[in-house]
Amino acid sequence: NAGVTQTPKFRVLKTGQSMTLLCAQDMNHEYMYWYRQDPGMGLRLIHYSVGEGTTAKGEVPDGYNVSRLKKQNFLLGLESAAPSQTSVYFCASSYSSLAGVNEQFFGPGTRLTVL
Amino acid sequence: GNSVTQMEGPVTLSEEAFLTINCTYTATGYPSLFWYVQYPGEGLQLLLKATKADDKGSNKGFEATYRKETTSFHLEKGSVQVSDSAVYFCALSDPYNQGGKLIFGQGTELSVKP
């Protein structure tokens, strides 16, 4: 099992460029998440998905779009990158349960720099 | 709204010292509480969790007790090792929220010197 993988690991963009970050999980999890990590601010949820074909906004969704066309993949898009989007991006997944909140499994992260 | 506050870092300790990282929370209802650890260059991984008041989570020598009366979930370890150097995140989740979302604290960096 690869767990949660993210592509690419590093990327440098110029202001106004677009890109897509890919997250894939092989654990058959229903739930998937995109976070950004910035110094002193912990992890903040950008968007999440509770199943294939569904997406929802998190705490900081502006400037990002997402898609979940397949259960195992969750894509994060930046249509017009801005320097404020320089960050480390983490994808995570977890299985659904009516009995409570389950462990989230994280990918290794993507370090994005916007010049 | 729900929130998590952790003690500021970095925390620097000598090997075999006692560790406490404070975490307090604000939440409606009865959240579940978590500690995640992030080793250098990696993603986060679950360290321990507690789902109700007075529960004690433990793993790898770390412990934390869910204290509803003080709204706290402090992380402790009796004797730290150099390999414990990492960033530690406290998090909470309302079990009734859709999608199992977590709210994280800002993280506390721990550096253990030999």
mmCIF file of N, CA, C and O in Angstrom, chain B residues 7-68:
data_model
loop_
_atom_site.group_PDB
_atom_site.id
_atom_site.type_symbol
_atom_site.label_atom_id
_atom_site.label_comp_id
_atom_site.label_asym_id
_atom_site.label_seq_id
_atom_site.Cartn_x
_atom_site.Cartn_y
_atom_site.Cartn_z
ATOM 1 N N MET B 7 0.702 25.630 23.331
ATOM 2 C CA MET B 7 1.793 26.449 23.823
ATOM 3 C C MET B 7 2.745 26.750 22.668
ATOM 4 O O MET B 7 2.922 25.957 21.751
ATOM 5 N N GLU B 8 3.336 27.928 22.750
ATOM 6 C CA GLU B 8 4.250 28.353 21.693
ATOM 7 C C GLU B 8 5.552 27.583 21.787
ATOM 8 O O GLU B 8 6.010 27.220 22.869
ATOM 9 N N GLY B 9 6.133 27.357 20.641
ATOM 10 C CA GLY B 9 7.450 26.748 20.622
ATOM 11 C C GLY B 9 8.480 27.762 20.152
ATOM 12 O O GLY B 9 8.174 28.948 20.042
ATOM 13 N N PRO B 10 9.679 27.324 19.838
ATOM 14 C CA PRO B 10 10.108 25.932 19.985
ATOM 15 C C PRO B 10 10.404 25.568 21.436
ATOM 16 O O PRO B 10 10.724 26.434 22.241
ATOM 17 N N VAL B 11 10.252 24.287 21.730
ATOM 18 C CA VAL B 11 10.606 23.739 23.016
ATOM 19 C C VAL B 11 11.899 22.954 22.832
ATOM 20 O O VAL B 11 11.984 22.098 21.958
ATOM 21 N N THR B 12 12.895 23.284 23.625
ATOM 22 C CA THR B 12 14.183 22.610 23.534
ATOM 23 C C THR B 12 14.453 21.884 24.844
ATOM 24 O O THR B 12 14.408 22.506 25.912
ATOM 25 N N LEU B 13 14.701 20.584 24.754
ATOM 26 C CA LEU B 13 14.947 19.762 25.936
ATOM 27 C C LEU B 13 16.189 18.911 25.739
ATOM 28 O O LEU B 13 16.579 18.628 24.596
ATOM 29 N N SER B 14 16.753 18.490 26.840
ATOM 30 C CA SER B 14 17.838 17.515 26.792
ATOM 31 C C SER B 14 17.246 16.117 26.787
ATOM 32 O O SER B 14 16.133 15.891 27.291
ATOM 33 N N GLU B 15 17.979 15.190 26.210
ATOM 34 C CA GLU B 15 17.519 13.794 26.191
ATOM 35 C C GLU B 15 17.217 13.319 27.615
ATOM 36 O O GLU B 15 17.909 13.689 28.567
ATOM 37 N N GLU B 16 16.142 12.535 27.745
ATOM 38 C CA GLU B 16 15.644 11.963 29.003
ATOM 39 C C GLU B 16 14.891 12.972 29.869
ATOM 40 O O GLU B 16 14.437 12.619 30.956
ATOM 41 N N ALA B 17 14.724 14.191 29.413
ATOM 42 C CA ALA B 17 13.922 15.169 30.168
ATOM 43 C C ALA B 17 12.440 14.840 30.040
ATOM 44 O O ALA B 17 12.011 14.093 29.148
ATOM 45 N N PHE B 18 11.646 15.426 30.958
ATOM 46 C CA PHE B 18 10.185 15.267 30.934
ATOM 47 C C PHE B 18 9.584 16.322 30.008
ATOM 48 O O PHE B 18 9.981 17.476 30.019
ATOM 49 N N LEU B 19 8.604 15.870 29.220
ATOM 50 C CA LEU B 19 7.979 16.755 28.253
ATOM 51 C C LEU B 19 6.526 17.008 28.602
ATOM 52 O O LEU B 19 5.781 16.066 28.915
ATOM 53 N N THR B 20 6.124 18.269 28.545
ATOM 54 C CA THR B 20 4.706 18.635 28.546
ATOM 55 C C THR B 20 4.494 19.659 27.446
ATOM 56 O O THR B 20 5.213 20.654 27.378
ATOM 57 N N ILE B 21 3.510 19.412 26.597
ATOM 58 C CA ILE B 21 3.067 20.403 25.619
ATOM 59 C C ILE B 21 1.595 20.668 25.906
ATOM 60 O O ILE B 21 0.763 19.760 25.842
ATOM 61 N N ASN B 22 1.302 21.906 26.254
ATOM 62 C CA ASN B 22 -0.066 22.257 26.640
ATOM 63 C C ASN B 22 -0.972 22.451 25.438
ATOM 64 O O ASN B 22 -0.576 23.026 24.417
ATOM 65 N N CYS B 23 -2.209 21.993 25.599
ATOM 66 C CA CYS B 23 -3.233 22.181 24.578
ATOM 67 C C CYS B 23 -4.558 22.435 25.279
ATOM 68 O O CYS B 23 -4.954 21.663 26.146
ATOM 69 N N THR B 24 -5.216 23.521 24.916
ATOM 70 C CA THR B 24 -6.565 23.789 25.404
ATOM 71 C C THR B 24 -7.480 24.001 24.212
ATOM 72 O O THR B 24 -7.017 24.364 23.124
ATOM 73 N N TYR B 25 -8.762 23.781 24.422
ATOM 74 C CA TYR B 25 -9.688 23.866 23.301
ATOM 75 C C TYR B 25 -10.961 24.594 23.695
ATOM 76 O O TYR B 25 -11.298 24.716 24.876
ATOM 77 N N THR B 26 -11.641 25.072 22.686
ATOM 78 C CA THR B 26 -12.986 25.634 22.818
ATOM 79 C C THR B 26 -13.857 24.889 21.827
ATOM 80 O O THR B 26 -13.509 24.788 20.643
ATOM 81 N N ALA B 27 -14.956 24.345 22.319
ATOM 82 C CA ALA B 27 -15.811 23.560 21.420
ATOM 83 C C ALA B 27 -17.221 23.478 21.961
ATOM 84 O O ALA B 27 -17.441 23.522 23.178
ATOM 85 N N THR B 28 -18.161 23.344 21.047
ATOM 86 C CA THR B 28 -19.533 23.036 21.428
ATOM 87 C C THR B 28 -19.693 21.524 21.376
ATOM 88 O O THR B 28 -19.018 20.835 20.601
ATOM 89 N N GLY B 29 -20.538 21.022 22.219
ATOM 90 C CA GLY B 29 -20.759 19.582 22.205
ATOM 91 C C GLY B 29 -19.608 18.824 22.827
ATOM 92 O O GLY B 29 -18.915 19.308 23.721
ATOM 93 N N TYR B 30 -19.370 17.621 22.313
ATOM 94 C CA TYR B 30 -18.384 16.722 22.904
ATOM 95 C C TYR B 30 -17.392 16.282 21.829
ATOM 96 O O TYR B 30 -17.579 15.253 21.185
ATOM 97 N N PRO B 31 -16.336 17.073 21.648
ATOM 98 C CA PRO B 31 -15.397 16.751 20.565
ATOM 99 C C PRO B 31 -14.528 15.546 20.883
ATOM 100 O O PRO B 31 -14.370 15.157 22.044
ATOM 101 N N SER B 32 -13.960 14.969 19.853
ATOM 102 C CA SER B 32 -12.841 14.047 19.997
ATOM 103 C C SER B 32 -11.548 14.862 19.905
ATOM 104 O O SER B 32 -11.500 15.881 19.229
ATOM 105 N N LEU B 33 -10.518 14.404 20.597
ATOM 106 C CA LEU B 33 -9.254 15.151 20.655
ATOM 107 C C LEU B 33 -8.110 14.274 20.161
ATOM 108 O O LEU B 33 -8.097 13.053 20.405
ATOM 109 N N PHE B 34 -7.159 14.899 19.493
ATOM 110 C CA PHE B 34 -6.079 14.177 18.840
ATOM 111 C C PHE B 34 -4.748 14.897 19.057
ATOM 112 O O PHE B 34 -4.703 16.119 19.191
ATOM 113 N N TRP B 35 -3.676 14.108 19.032
ATOM 114 C CA TRP B 35 -2.332 14.646 18.846
ATOM 115 C C TRP B 35 -1.745 13.990 17.597
ATOM 116 O O TRP B 35 -1.740 12.759 17.474
ATOM 117 N N TYR B 36 -1.289 14.857 16.680
ATOM 118 C CA TYR B 36 -0.579 14.415 15.494
ATOM 119 C C TYR B 36 0.873 14.876 15.611
ATOM 120 O O TYR B 36 1.168 15.910 16.213
ATOM 121 N N VAL B 37 1.777 14.116 14.957
ATOM 122 C CA VAL B 37 3.189 14.463 14.965
ATOM 123 C C VAL B 37 3.676 14.569 13.517
ATOM 124 O O VAL B 37 3.247 13.799 12.647
ATOM 125 N N GLN B 38 4.530 15.554 13.277
ATOM 126 C CA GLN B 38 5.101 15.754 11.943
ATOM 127 C C GLN B 38 6.618 15.739 12.059
ATOM 128 O O GLN B 38 7.211 16.679 12.607
ATOM 129 N N TYR B 39 7.243 14.674 11.557
ATOM 130 C CA TYR B 39 8.699 14.604 11.527
ATOM 131 C C TYR B 39 9.218 15.415 10.347
ATOM 132 O O TYR B 39 8.496 15.623 9.361
ATOM 133 N N PRO B 40 10.445 15.872 10.418
ATOM 134 C CA PRO B 40 10.983 16.752 9.369
ATOM 135 C C PRO B 40 10.798 16.180 7.968
ATOM 136 O O PRO B 40 11.147 15.034 7.698
ATOM 137 N N GLY B 41 10.228 17.002 7.097
ATOM 138 C CA GLY B 41 10.073 16.618 5.693
ATOM 139 C C GLY B 41 8.951 15.644 5.415
ATOM 140 O O GLY B 41 8.841 15.132 4.291
ATOM 141 N N GLU B 42 8.098 15.381 6.414
ATOM 142 C CA GLU B 42 7.037 14.396 6.220
ATOM 143 C C GLU B 42 5.668 15.016 6.472
ATOM 144 O O GLU B 42 5.539 16.137 6.953
ATOM 145 N N GLY B 43 4.638 14.234 6.154
ATOM 146 C CA GLY B 43 3.277 14.629 6.495
ATOM 147 C C GLY B 43 2.983 14.284 7.943
ATOM 148 O O GLY B 43 3.803 13.688 8.642
ATOM 149 N N LEU B 44 1.806 14.672 8.396
ATOM 150 C CA LEU B 44 1.410 14.398 9.776
ATOM 151 C C LEU B 44 0.999 12.943 9.930
ATOM 152 O O LEU B 44 0.500 12.305 8.991
ATOM 153 N N GLN B 45 1.171 12.424 11.130
ATOM 154 C CA GLN B 45 0.682 11.088 11.445
ATOM 155 C C GLN B 45 0.089 11.115 12.841
ATOM 156 O O GLN B 45 0.551 11.837 13.722
ATOM 157 N N LEU B 46 -0.961 10.314 13.033
ATOM 158 C CA LEU B 46 -1.645 10.285 14.315
ATOM 159 C C LEU B 46 -0.735 9.713 15.396
ATOM 160 O O LEU B 46 -0.131 8.655 15.221
ATOM 161 N N LEU B 47 -0.650 10.413 16.520
ATOM 162 C CA LEU B 47 0.126 9.933 17.655
ATOM 163 C C LEU B 47 -0.790 9.257 18.680
ATOM 164 O O LEU B 47 -0.521 8.159 19.129
ATOM 165 N N LEU B 48 -1.883 9.945 19.041
ATOM 166 C CA LEU B 48 -2.839 9.357 19.970
ATOM 167 C C LEU B 48 -4.145 10.134 19.900
ATOM 168 O O LEU B 48 -4.186 11.233 19.348
ATOM 169 N N LYS B 49 -5.195 9.548 20.476
ATOM 170 C CA LYS B 49 -6.482 10.242 20.474
ATOM 171 C C LYS B 49 -7.300 9.850 21.692
ATOM 172 O O LYS B 49 -7.021 8.844 22.357
ATOM 173 N N ALA B 50 -8.314 10.651 21.980
ATOM 174 C CA ALA B 50 -9.267 10.371 23.053
ATOM 175 C C ALA B 50 -10.634 10.854 22.602
ATOM 176 O O ALA B 50 -10.748 11.933 22.012
ATOM 177 N N THR B 51 -11.645 10.065 22.853
ATOM 178 C CA THR B 51 -12.954 10.383 22.299
ATOM 179 C C THR B 51 -13.969 10.854 23.329
ATOM 180 O O THR B 51 -15.032 11.352 22.968
ATOM 181 N N LYS B 52 -13.669 10.716 24.629
ATOM 182 C CA LYS B 52 -14.610 11.221 25.631
ATOM 183 C C LYS B 52 -13.861 11.636 26.879
ATOM 184 O O LYS B 52 -12.697 11.272 27.092
ATOM 185 N N ALA B 53 -14.579 12.395 27.724
ATOM 186 C CA ALA B 53 -13.971 12.945 28.932
ATOM 187 C C ALA B 53 -13.342 11.843 29.786
ATOM 188 O O ALA B 53 -13.905 10.751 29.927
ATOM 189 N N ASP B 54 -12.154 12.134 30.320
ATOM 190 C CA ASP B 54 -11.366 11.265 31.202
ATOM 191 C C ASP B 54 -10.664 10.130 30.469
ATOM 192 O O ASP B 54 -9.930 9.368 31.089
ATOM 193 N N ASP B 55 -10.879 10.016 29.163
ATOM 194 C CA ASP B 55 -10.114 9.042 28.372
ATOM 195 C C ASP B 55 -8.652 9.433 28.361
ATOM 196 O O ASP B 55 -8.312 10.614 28.287
ATOM 197 N N LYS B 56 -7.774 8.454 28.401
ATOM 198 C CA LYS B 56 -6.344 8.691 28.236
ATOM 199 C C LYS B 56 -5.889 8.019 26.963
ATOM 200 O O LYS B 56 -6.062 6.806 26.809
ATOM 201 N N GLY B 57 -5.321 8.801 26.056
ATOM 202 C CA GLY B 57 -4.700 8.244 24.872
ATOM 203 C C GLY B 57 -3.217 8.041 25.132
ATOM 204 O O GLY B 57 -2.589 8.830 25.842
ATOM 205 N N SER B 58 -2.639 6.975 24.570
ATOM 206 C CA SER B 58 -1.215 6.735 24.778
ATOM 207 C C SER B 58 -0.626 6.013 23.576
ATOM 208 O O SER B 58 -1.304 5.217 22.910
ATOM 209 N N ASN B 59 0.655 6.296 23.317
ATOM 210 C CA ASN B 59 1.345 5.671 22.199
ATOM 211 C C ASN B 59 2.809 6.077 22.262
ATOM 212 O O ASN B 59 3.123 7.248 22.495
ATOM 213 N N LYS B 60 3.703 5.143 22.059
ATOM 214 C CA LYS B 60 5.154 5.401 21.985
ATOM 215 C C LYS B 60 5.674 6.139 23.204
ATOM 216 O O LYS B 60 6.610 6.944 23.113
ATOM 217 N N GLY B 61 5.074 5.934 24.365
ATOM 218 C CA GLY B 61 5.515 6.591 25.581
ATOM 219 C C GLY B 61 4.867 7.935 25.835
ATOM 220 O O GLY B 61 5.029 8.523 26.897
ATOM 221 N N PHE B 62 4.108 8.426 24.859
ATOM 222 C CA PHE B 62 3.375 9.682 25.016
ATOM 223 C C PHE B 62 1.994 9.392 25.606
ATOM 224 O O PHE B 62 1.394 8.359 25.328
ATOM 225 N N GLU B 63 1.495 10.356 26.395
ATOM 226 C CA GLU B 63 0.159 10.234 26.968
ATOM 227 C C GLU B 63 -0.536 11.587 26.950
ATOM 228 O O GLU B 63 0.127 12.632 27.009
ATOM 229 N N ALA B 64 -1.863 11.549 26.891
ATOM 230 C CA ALA B 64 -2.658 12.763 27.043
ATOM 231 C C ALA B 64 -4.017 12.360 27.583
ATOM 232 O O ALA B 64 -4.589 11.352 27.140
ATOM 233 N N THR B 65 -4.550 13.135 28.517
ATOM 234 C CA THR B 65 -5.842 12.845 29.139
ATOM 235 C C THR B 65 -6.833 13.931 28.785
ATOM 236 O O THR B 65 -6.538 15.123 28.905
ATOM 237 N N TYR B 66 -8.004 13.530 28.357
ATOM 238 C CA TYR B 66 -9.095 14.421 27.963
ATOM 239 C C TYR B 66 -9.736 14.967 29.250
ATOM 240 O O TYR B 66 -10.437 14.253 29.958
ATOM 241 N N ARG B 67 -9.495 16.251 29.529
ATOM 242 C CA ARG B 67 -10.014 16.901 30.733
ATOM 243 C C ARG B 67 -11.102 17.891 30.337
ATOM 244 O O ARG B 67 -10.819 18.998 29.877
ATOM 245 N N LYS B 68 -12.347 17.478 30.544
ATOM 246 C CA LYS B 68 -13.456 18.342 30.143
ATOM 247 C C LYS B 68 -13.565 19.558 31.063
ATOM 248 O O LYS B 68 -13.909 20.658 30.629
#
